[in-house]
Amino acid sequence: MTIKRIQIGLLHVAVAITLLPINSTLNRIMIKELAISSFLVAVIASLPYLFSPIQVAIGSFSDSHPIFGWKRTPYIFIGLLLCSLGVTVAPYIAFLIVDHFWGGLLLAILVFGAWGMGYNLASVSYFSLATEISGKERRSGTIAVMFTMMIISMILTSIILGQMLETYTQQTLNQAFLMVGIVALILGMLGLFRLEPRQNGSIKEAQEEYTWKQMFSTIASNKQATRFFWYLLLMLTAILGQDILLEPYGAEAFGLSVQATTRITSIWGTFFLISLSIGGPLEKKIPKMLQAKIGAWSGILSFALIVGSGMFHSVSAFYVGVMMLGLATGLATVSNLSLMLDMTTVGSVGMFIGVWGMASALARLAGNMLSGGIREAVAASTGSDVHGYMVVFVLEIIFLTISLIILRNVDVRLFQQHASEDLSYMERVALASEG
């Protein structure tokens, strides 16, 4: 089981390290060095998440349609390939937008859209596979391994990128992103090697294929599922919405270089790793719900520090806020992913994992769009870029507060009870339609 956990972790690492340079280094360069509109950058960065609703269909479809005897592996492989190609081409697209705006924008839609399709294909498939391989009793351990490996890889990637970009040029940027794409593909292939048992290709899975109407009606009819969906959406919008702004904020507010802002991710990741290592054992002593609440409150405090750092021009307070944000994200990740895996039901794992994955992707979409749009609008009205960033961070505090209110009314046991009843009803309807 240990080897399989490491392999699943490698898949998570492979996808994550293609996201890191796009959402951190490239965003900062596009906004600060290339002077591209932050709203346009947010739109481009959000293109991958426009495909998030397809996660529900992918999860349900792969439950009942193995390819060459594998239920998850082909979808993961295609997703990894698209992610690796996307991160390799991304910096060329950024400079093309400056030189040839409309042609560059069109290619950006194609490239970032392809990366987004890959992200959705891979992530929902390997999370479903992790759920199936681990079983209920081992899920928390699998989550801890996956995210520990991911954060270590992000720290290392951030440090290496920082070193490669010590002297920033277009050529060094292209080389750095190419390296990430190649490493991601290699790690992903190692993760896939003999991970999923091959089934008899002539035997169709004993899973039902659900229509979009049935899938969404199942979620909508379960109040607990609906509440958890909105909780995830708001909480992740706040936590993830800073992705495209934190490094440009460091550049605008404190004059940090490309190398210095690239290393912000390594600082954030180190404290993420610390809280992740604490979160696993802590889950055995305190309820998951309480741990999720502690994570949210820590996030509120971290954003307050980041806002305060801009108000008083304190780079020390900024770095403390980044450290706190890493701690908050780690605690929230362990508790919420464990809750997410609990909020599934036997027979429709892929469907529910797809829904929670869709909530995560939509949160990135909403966070990016709101962050870029509001920052630019406030900056234009006040004449201060820093004020634009600060307003966004205040909004993220508000989102976290609302998510805490929703979380108070989420009950995992009621969800599982209602989900089982809904699944039985859908199976009866399917059988009746066949008859």
PDB file of C-alpha atoms in Angstrom, residues 13-202:
ATOM      1  CA  VAL A  13       2.873  16.201  -7.788  1.00  0.00           C
ATOM      2  CA  ALA A  14       2.981  16.013 -11.587  1.00  0.00           C
ATOM      3  CA  VAL A  15      -0.226  18.023 -12.012  1.00  0.00           C
ATOM      4  CA  ALA A  16       0.588  20.476  -9.196  1.00  0.00           C
ATOM      5  CA  ILE A  17       4.026  21.487 -10.468  1.00  0.00           C
ATOM      6  CA  THR A  18       2.540  22.454 -13.846  1.00  0.00           C
ATOM      7  CA  LEU A  19       0.136  24.778 -12.020  1.00  0.00           C
ATOM      8  CA  LEU A  20       2.778  26.463  -9.841  1.00  0.00           C
ATOM      9  CA  PRO A  21       4.829  28.389 -12.453  1.00  0.00           C
ATOM     10  CA  ILE A  22       1.692  29.476 -14.330  1.00  0.00           C
ATOM     11  CA  ASN A  23      -0.208  30.755 -11.296  1.00  0.00           C
ATOM     12  CA  SER A  24       2.774  32.361  -9.595  1.00  0.00           C
ATOM     13  CA  THR A  25       5.832  33.256 -11.671  1.00  0.00           C
ATOM     14  CA  LEU A  26       4.121  33.801 -15.033  1.00  0.00           C
ATOM     15  CA  ASN A  27       1.246  35.800 -13.542  1.00  0.00           C
ATOM     16  CA  ARG A  28       3.679  38.148 -11.796  1.00  0.00           C
ATOM     17  CA  ILE A  29       5.707  38.636 -15.009  1.00  0.00           C
ATOM     18  CA  MET A  30       2.596  39.260 -17.122  1.00  0.00           C
ATOM     19  CA  ILE A  31       1.203  41.828 -14.682  1.00  0.00           C
ATOM     20  CA  LYS A  32       4.403  43.572 -13.540  1.00  0.00           C
ATOM     21  CA  GLU A  33       7.092  43.161 -16.216  1.00  0.00           C
ATOM     22  CA  LEU A  34       4.886  42.878 -19.338  1.00  0.00           C
ATOM     23  CA  ALA A  35       2.255  45.355 -18.032  1.00  0.00           C
ATOM     24  CA  ILE A  36      -0.649  43.191 -19.214  1.00  0.00           C
ATOM     25  CA  SER A  37      -4.008  44.026 -17.632  1.00  0.00           C
ATOM     26  CA  SER A  38      -4.477  42.083 -14.392  1.00  0.00           C
ATOM     27  CA  PHE A  39      -8.083  41.390 -15.371  1.00  0.00           C
ATOM     28  CA  LEU A  40      -6.972  39.904 -18.689  1.00  0.00           C
ATOM     29  CA  VAL A  41      -4.356  37.833 -16.854  1.00  0.00           C
ATOM     30  CA  ALA A  42      -7.092  36.627 -14.494  1.00  0.00           C
ATOM     31  CA  VAL A  43      -9.312  35.682 -17.443  1.00  0.00           C
ATOM     32  CA  ILE A  44      -6.503  33.721 -19.106  1.00  0.00           C
ATOM     33  CA  ALA A  45      -5.535  32.015 -15.842  1.00  0.00           C
ATOM     34  CA  SER A  46      -9.194  31.125 -15.278  1.00  0.00           C
ATOM     35  CA  LEU A  47      -9.699  29.427 -18.645  1.00  0.00           C
ATOM     36  CA  PRO A  48      -8.725  25.996 -17.281  1.00  0.00           C
ATOM     37  CA  TYR A  49     -11.470  26.158 -14.685  1.00  0.00           C
ATOM     38  CA  LEU A  50     -14.205  26.862 -17.209  1.00  0.00           C
ATOM     39  CA  PHE A  51     -13.956  23.143 -17.920  1.00  0.00           C
ATOM     40  CA  SER A  52     -14.586  22.241 -14.269  1.00  0.00           C
ATOM     41  CA  PRO A  53     -18.223  21.085 -14.767  1.00  0.00           C
ATOM     42  CA  ILE A  54     -16.880  18.310 -16.989  1.00  0.00           C
ATOM     43  CA  GLN A  55     -15.367  16.729 -13.875  1.00  0.00           C
ATOM     44  CA  VAL A  56     -18.807  15.421 -12.909  1.00  0.00           C
ATOM     45  CA  ALA A  57     -19.240  13.767 -16.301  1.00  0.00           C
ATOM     46  CA  ILE A  58     -15.671  12.411 -16.323  1.00  0.00           C
ATOM     47  CA  GLY A  59     -16.089  10.900 -12.865  1.00  0.00           C
ATOM     48  CA  SER A  60     -19.373   9.229 -13.690  1.00  0.00           C
ATOM     49  CA  PHE A  61     -18.323   8.151 -17.202  1.00  0.00           C
ATOM     50  CA  SER A  62     -15.049   6.582 -16.059  1.00  0.00           C
ATOM     51  CA  ASP A  63     -16.933   4.659 -13.354  1.00  0.00           C
ATOM     52  CA  SER A  64     -18.661   2.614 -16.053  1.00  0.00           C
ATOM     53  CA  HIS A  65     -16.424   2.867 -19.152  1.00  0.00           C
ATOM     54  CA  PRO A  66     -12.985   1.283 -18.754  1.00  0.00           C
ATOM     55  CA  ILE A  67     -10.544   1.805 -21.652  1.00  0.00           C
ATOM     56  CA  PHE A  68      -8.444  -1.269 -22.513  1.00  0.00           C
ATOM     57  CA  GLY A  69      -9.357  -2.662 -19.105  1.00  0.00           C
ATOM     58  CA  TRP A  70      -8.363   0.437 -17.094  1.00  0.00           C
ATOM     59  CA  LYS A  71     -10.977   2.657 -15.475  1.00  0.00           C
ATOM     60  CA  ARG A  72      -8.779   5.630 -14.489  1.00  0.00           C
ATOM     61  CA  THR A  73      -5.306   5.261 -16.068  1.00  0.00           C
ATOM     62  CA  PRO A  74      -6.108   6.427 -19.653  1.00  0.00           C
ATOM     63  CA  TYR A  75      -7.843   9.587 -18.402  1.00  0.00           C
ATOM     64  CA  ILE A  76      -4.929  10.390 -16.091  1.00  0.00           C
ATOM     65  CA  PHE A  77      -2.380   9.858 -18.881  1.00  0.00           C
ATOM     66  CA  ILE A  78      -4.169  12.141 -21.350  1.00  0.00           C
ATOM     67  CA  GLY A  79      -4.580  14.771 -18.634  1.00  0.00           C
ATOM     68  CA  LEU A  80      -0.882  14.652 -17.726  1.00  0.00           C
ATOM     69  CA  LEU A  81       0.130  15.016 -21.353  1.00  0.00           C
ATOM     70  CA  LEU A  82      -2.043  18.112 -21.804  1.00  0.00           C
ATOM     71  CA  CYS A  83      -0.778  19.672 -18.541  1.00  0.00           C
ATOM     72  CA  SER A  84       2.872  19.112 -19.513  1.00  0.00           C
ATOM     73  CA  LEU A  85       2.388  20.586 -22.981  1.00  0.00           C
ATOM     74  CA  GLY A  86       0.427  23.526 -21.550  1.00  0.00           C
ATOM     75  CA  VAL A  87       3.087  24.613 -19.056  1.00  0.00           C
ATOM     76  CA  THR A  88       5.833  24.265 -21.683  1.00  0.00           C
ATOM     77  CA  VAL A  89       4.089  26.571 -24.171  1.00  0.00           C
ATOM     78  CA  ALA A  90       2.630  29.072 -21.653  1.00  0.00           C
ATOM     79  CA  PRO A  91       5.563  31.573 -21.491  1.00  0.00           C
ATOM     80  CA  TYR A  92       5.719  31.836 -25.284  1.00  0.00           C
ATOM     81  CA  ILE A  93       2.031  32.774 -25.261  1.00  0.00           C
ATOM     82  CA  ALA A  94       2.602  35.511 -22.669  1.00  0.00           C
ATOM     83  CA  PHE A  95       5.172  37.309 -24.801  1.00  0.00           C
ATOM     84  CA  LEU A  96       3.123  36.742 -27.954  1.00  0.00           C
ATOM     85  CA  ILE A  97       0.210  38.646 -26.365  1.00  0.00           C
ATOM     86  CA  VAL A  98       2.496  41.681 -26.008  1.00  0.00           C
ATOM     87  CA  ASP A  99       3.826  41.489 -29.559  1.00  0.00           C
ATOM     88  CA  HIS A 100       0.671  40.353 -31.396  1.00  0.00           C
ATOM     89  CA  PHE A 101      -2.290  40.883 -29.088  1.00  0.00           C
ATOM     90  CA  TRP A 102      -5.191  39.193 -30.893  1.00  0.00           C
ATOM     91  CA  GLY A 103      -3.168  36.273 -32.224  1.00  0.00           C
ATOM     92  CA  GLY A 104      -1.600  35.759 -28.805  1.00  0.00           C
ATOM     93  CA  LEU A 105      -4.969  35.945 -27.086  1.00  0.00           C
ATOM     94  CA  LEU A 106      -6.455  33.342 -29.424  1.00  0.00           C
ATOM     95  CA  LEU A 107      -3.549  30.969 -28.811  1.00  0.00           C
ATOM     96  CA  ALA A 108      -3.816  31.649 -25.061  1.00  0.00           C
ATOM     97  CA  ILE A 109      -7.426  30.472 -25.132  1.00  0.00           C
ATOM     98  CA  LEU A 110      -6.378  27.270 -26.920  1.00  0.00           C
ATOM     99  CA  VAL A 111      -3.315  26.528 -24.788  1.00  0.00           C
ATOM    100  CA  PHE A 112      -4.760  27.355 -21.374  1.00  0.00           C
ATOM    101  CA  GLY A 113      -7.994  25.636 -22.351  1.00  0.00           C
ATOM    102  CA  ALA A 114      -6.053  22.476 -23.252  1.00  0.00           C
ATOM    103  CA  TRP A 115      -4.197  22.675 -19.946  1.00  0.00           C
ATOM    104  CA  GLY A 116      -7.539  23.054 -18.169  1.00  0.00           C
ATOM    105  CA  MET A 117      -8.965  19.982 -19.868  1.00  0.00           C
ATOM    106  CA  GLY A 118      -5.879  18.058 -18.806  1.00  0.00           C
ATOM    107  CA  TYR A 119      -6.173  19.291 -15.228  1.00  0.00           C
ATOM    108  CA  ASN A 120      -9.768  18.129 -14.998  1.00  0.00           C
ATOM    109  CA  LEU A 121      -9.143  14.768 -16.679  1.00  0.00           C
ATOM    110  CA  ALA A 122      -6.190  13.929 -14.455  1.00  0.00           C
ATOM    111  CA  SER A 123      -7.320  15.259 -11.076  1.00  0.00           C
ATOM    112  CA  VAL A 124     -10.802  13.745 -10.877  1.00  0.00           C
ATOM    113  CA  SER A 125      -9.417  10.405 -12.107  1.00  0.00           C
ATOM    114  CA  TYR A 126      -6.525  10.096  -9.665  1.00  0.00           C
ATOM    115  CA  PHE A 127      -8.625  11.280  -6.721  1.00  0.00           C
ATOM    116  CA  SER A 128     -11.216   8.620  -7.595  1.00  0.00           C
ATOM    117  CA  LEU A 129      -8.436   6.050  -7.893  1.00  0.00           C
ATOM    118  CA  ALA A 130      -7.002   7.142  -4.535  1.00  0.00           C
ATOM    119  CA  THR A 131     -10.417   6.668  -2.934  1.00  0.00           C
ATOM    120  CA  GLU A 132     -10.852   3.195  -4.424  1.00  0.00           C
ATOM    121  CA  ILE A 133      -7.340   1.955  -3.630  1.00  0.00           C
ATOM    122  CA  SER A 134      -7.166   3.356  -0.095  1.00  0.00           C
ATOM    123  CA  GLY A 135     -10.553   2.346   1.269  1.00  0.00           C
ATOM    124  CA  LYS A 136     -12.323   4.238   4.015  1.00  0.00           C
ATOM    125  CA  GLU A 137      -9.862   3.470   6.809  1.00  0.00           C
ATOM    126  CA  ARG A 138      -6.737   4.531   4.897  1.00  0.00           C
ATOM    127  CA  ARG A 139      -7.999   7.674   3.157  1.00  0.00           C
ATOM    128  CA  SER A 140      -6.485  10.132   5.636  1.00  0.00           C
ATOM    129  CA  GLY A 141      -3.079   8.511   5.304  1.00  0.00           C
ATOM    130  CA  THR A 142      -3.271   8.647   1.520  1.00  0.00           C
ATOM    131  CA  ILE A 143      -4.241  12.336   1.622  1.00  0.00           C
ATOM    132  CA  ALA A 144      -1.319  13.102   3.946  1.00  0.00           C
ATOM    133  CA  VAL A 145       1.155  11.358   1.616  1.00  0.00           C
ATOM    134  CA  MET A 146      -0.271  13.029  -1.501  1.00  0.00           C
ATOM    135  CA  PHE A 147      -0.111  16.534  -0.102  1.00  0.00           C
ATOM    136  CA  THR A 148       3.186  16.116   1.712  1.00  0.00           C
ATOM    137  CA  MET A 149       4.780  15.053  -1.572  1.00  0.00           C
ATOM    138  CA  MET A 150       3.022  17.867  -3.420  1.00  0.00           C
ATOM    139  CA  ILE A 151       4.179  20.590  -1.042  1.00  0.00           C
ATOM    140  CA  ILE A 152       7.764  19.326  -0.950  1.00  0.00           C
ATOM    141  CA  SER A 153       7.775  19.310  -4.750  1.00  0.00           C
ATOM    142  CA  MET A 154       6.307  22.837  -4.851  1.00  0.00           C
ATOM    143  CA  ILE A 155       8.962  24.113  -2.447  1.00  0.00           C
ATOM    144  CA  LEU A 156      11.729  22.530  -4.514  1.00  0.00           C
ATOM    145  CA  THR A 157      10.202  23.752  -7.785  1.00  0.00           C
ATOM    146  CA  SER A 158       9.907  27.278  -6.407  1.00  0.00           C
ATOM    147  CA  ILE A 159      13.528  27.293  -5.210  1.00  0.00           C
ATOM    148  CA  ILE A 160      14.831  25.925  -8.530  1.00  0.00           C
ATOM    149  CA  LEU A 161      12.729  28.385 -10.537  1.00  0.00           C
ATOM    150  CA  GLY A 162      14.034  31.203  -8.355  1.00  0.00           C
ATOM    151  CA  GLN A 163      17.626  30.160  -9.029  1.00  0.00           C
ATOM    152  CA  MET A 164      17.018  29.780 -12.775  1.00  0.00           C
ATOM    153  CA  LEU A 165      15.399  33.222 -12.874  1.00  0.00           C
ATOM    154  CA  GLU A 166      18.086  34.967 -10.816  1.00  0.00           C
ATOM    155  CA  THR A 167      18.880  36.773 -14.050  1.00  0.00           C
ATOM    156  CA  TYR A 168      15.446  37.112 -15.619  1.00  0.00           C
ATOM    157  CA  THR A 169      15.263  36.899 -19.412  1.00  0.00           C
ATOM    158  CA  GLN A 170      12.712  35.506 -21.846  1.00  0.00           C
ATOM    159  CA  GLN A 171      15.090  32.642 -22.661  1.00  0.00           C
ATOM    160  CA  THR A 172      15.632  31.622 -19.039  1.00  0.00           C
ATOM    161  CA  LEU A 173      11.877  31.745 -18.445  1.00  0.00           C
ATOM    162  CA  ASN A 174      11.228  29.449 -21.425  1.00  0.00           C
ATOM    163  CA  GLN A 175      13.905  27.010 -20.251  1.00  0.00           C
ATOM    164  CA  ALA A 176      12.518  26.921 -16.719  1.00  0.00           C
ATOM    165  CA  PHE A 177       8.990  26.134 -17.891  1.00  0.00           C
ATOM    166  CA  LEU A 178      10.257  23.466 -20.310  1.00  0.00           C
ATOM    167  CA  MET A 179      12.074  21.782 -17.433  1.00  0.00           C
ATOM    168  CA  VAL A 180       8.871  21.736 -15.367  1.00  0.00           C
ATOM    169  CA  GLY A 181       6.889  20.193 -18.236  1.00  0.00           C
ATOM    170  CA  ILE A 182       9.419  17.394 -18.792  1.00  0.00           C
ATOM    171  CA  VAL A 183       9.769  16.581 -15.082  1.00  0.00           C
ATOM    172  CA  ALA A 184       5.973  16.545 -14.644  1.00  0.00           C
ATOM    173  CA  LEU A 185       5.516  14.037 -17.468  1.00  0.00           C
ATOM    174  CA  ILE A 186       8.279  11.750 -16.153  1.00  0.00           C
ATOM    175  CA  LEU A 187       6.901  11.784 -12.599  1.00  0.00           C
ATOM    176  CA  GLY A 188       3.396  11.138 -13.883  1.00  0.00           C
ATOM    177  CA  MET A 189       4.494   8.103 -15.903  1.00  0.00           C
ATOM    178  CA  LEU A 190       6.279   6.682 -12.855  1.00  0.00           C
ATOM    179  CA  GLY A 191       3.103   7.185 -10.851  1.00  0.00           C
ATOM    180  CA  LEU A 192       0.947   5.369 -13.415  1.00  0.00           C
ATOM    181  CA  PHE A 193       3.248   2.354 -13.826  1.00  0.00           C
ATOM    182  CA  ARG A 194       1.247  -0.723 -12.698  1.00  0.00           C
ATOM    183  CA  LEU A 195      -0.777   1.421 -10.290  1.00  0.00           C
ATOM    184  CA  GLU A 196      -4.270   0.401 -11.369  1.00  0.00           C
ATOM    185  CA  PRO A 197      -5.066  -3.313 -11.792  1.00  0.00           C
ATOM    186  CA  ARG A 198      -6.164  -4.118 -15.320  1.00  0.00           C
ATOM    187  CA  GLN A 199      -9.623  -5.632 -15.599  1.00  0.00           C
ATOM    188  CA  ASN A 200     -11.022  -8.035 -18.164  1.00  0.00           C
ATOM    189  CA  GLY A 201     -11.769  -5.772 -21.109  1.00  0.00           C
ATOM    190  CA  SER A 202     -14.755  -7.856 -22.129  1.00  0.00           C
TER     191      SER A 202
END
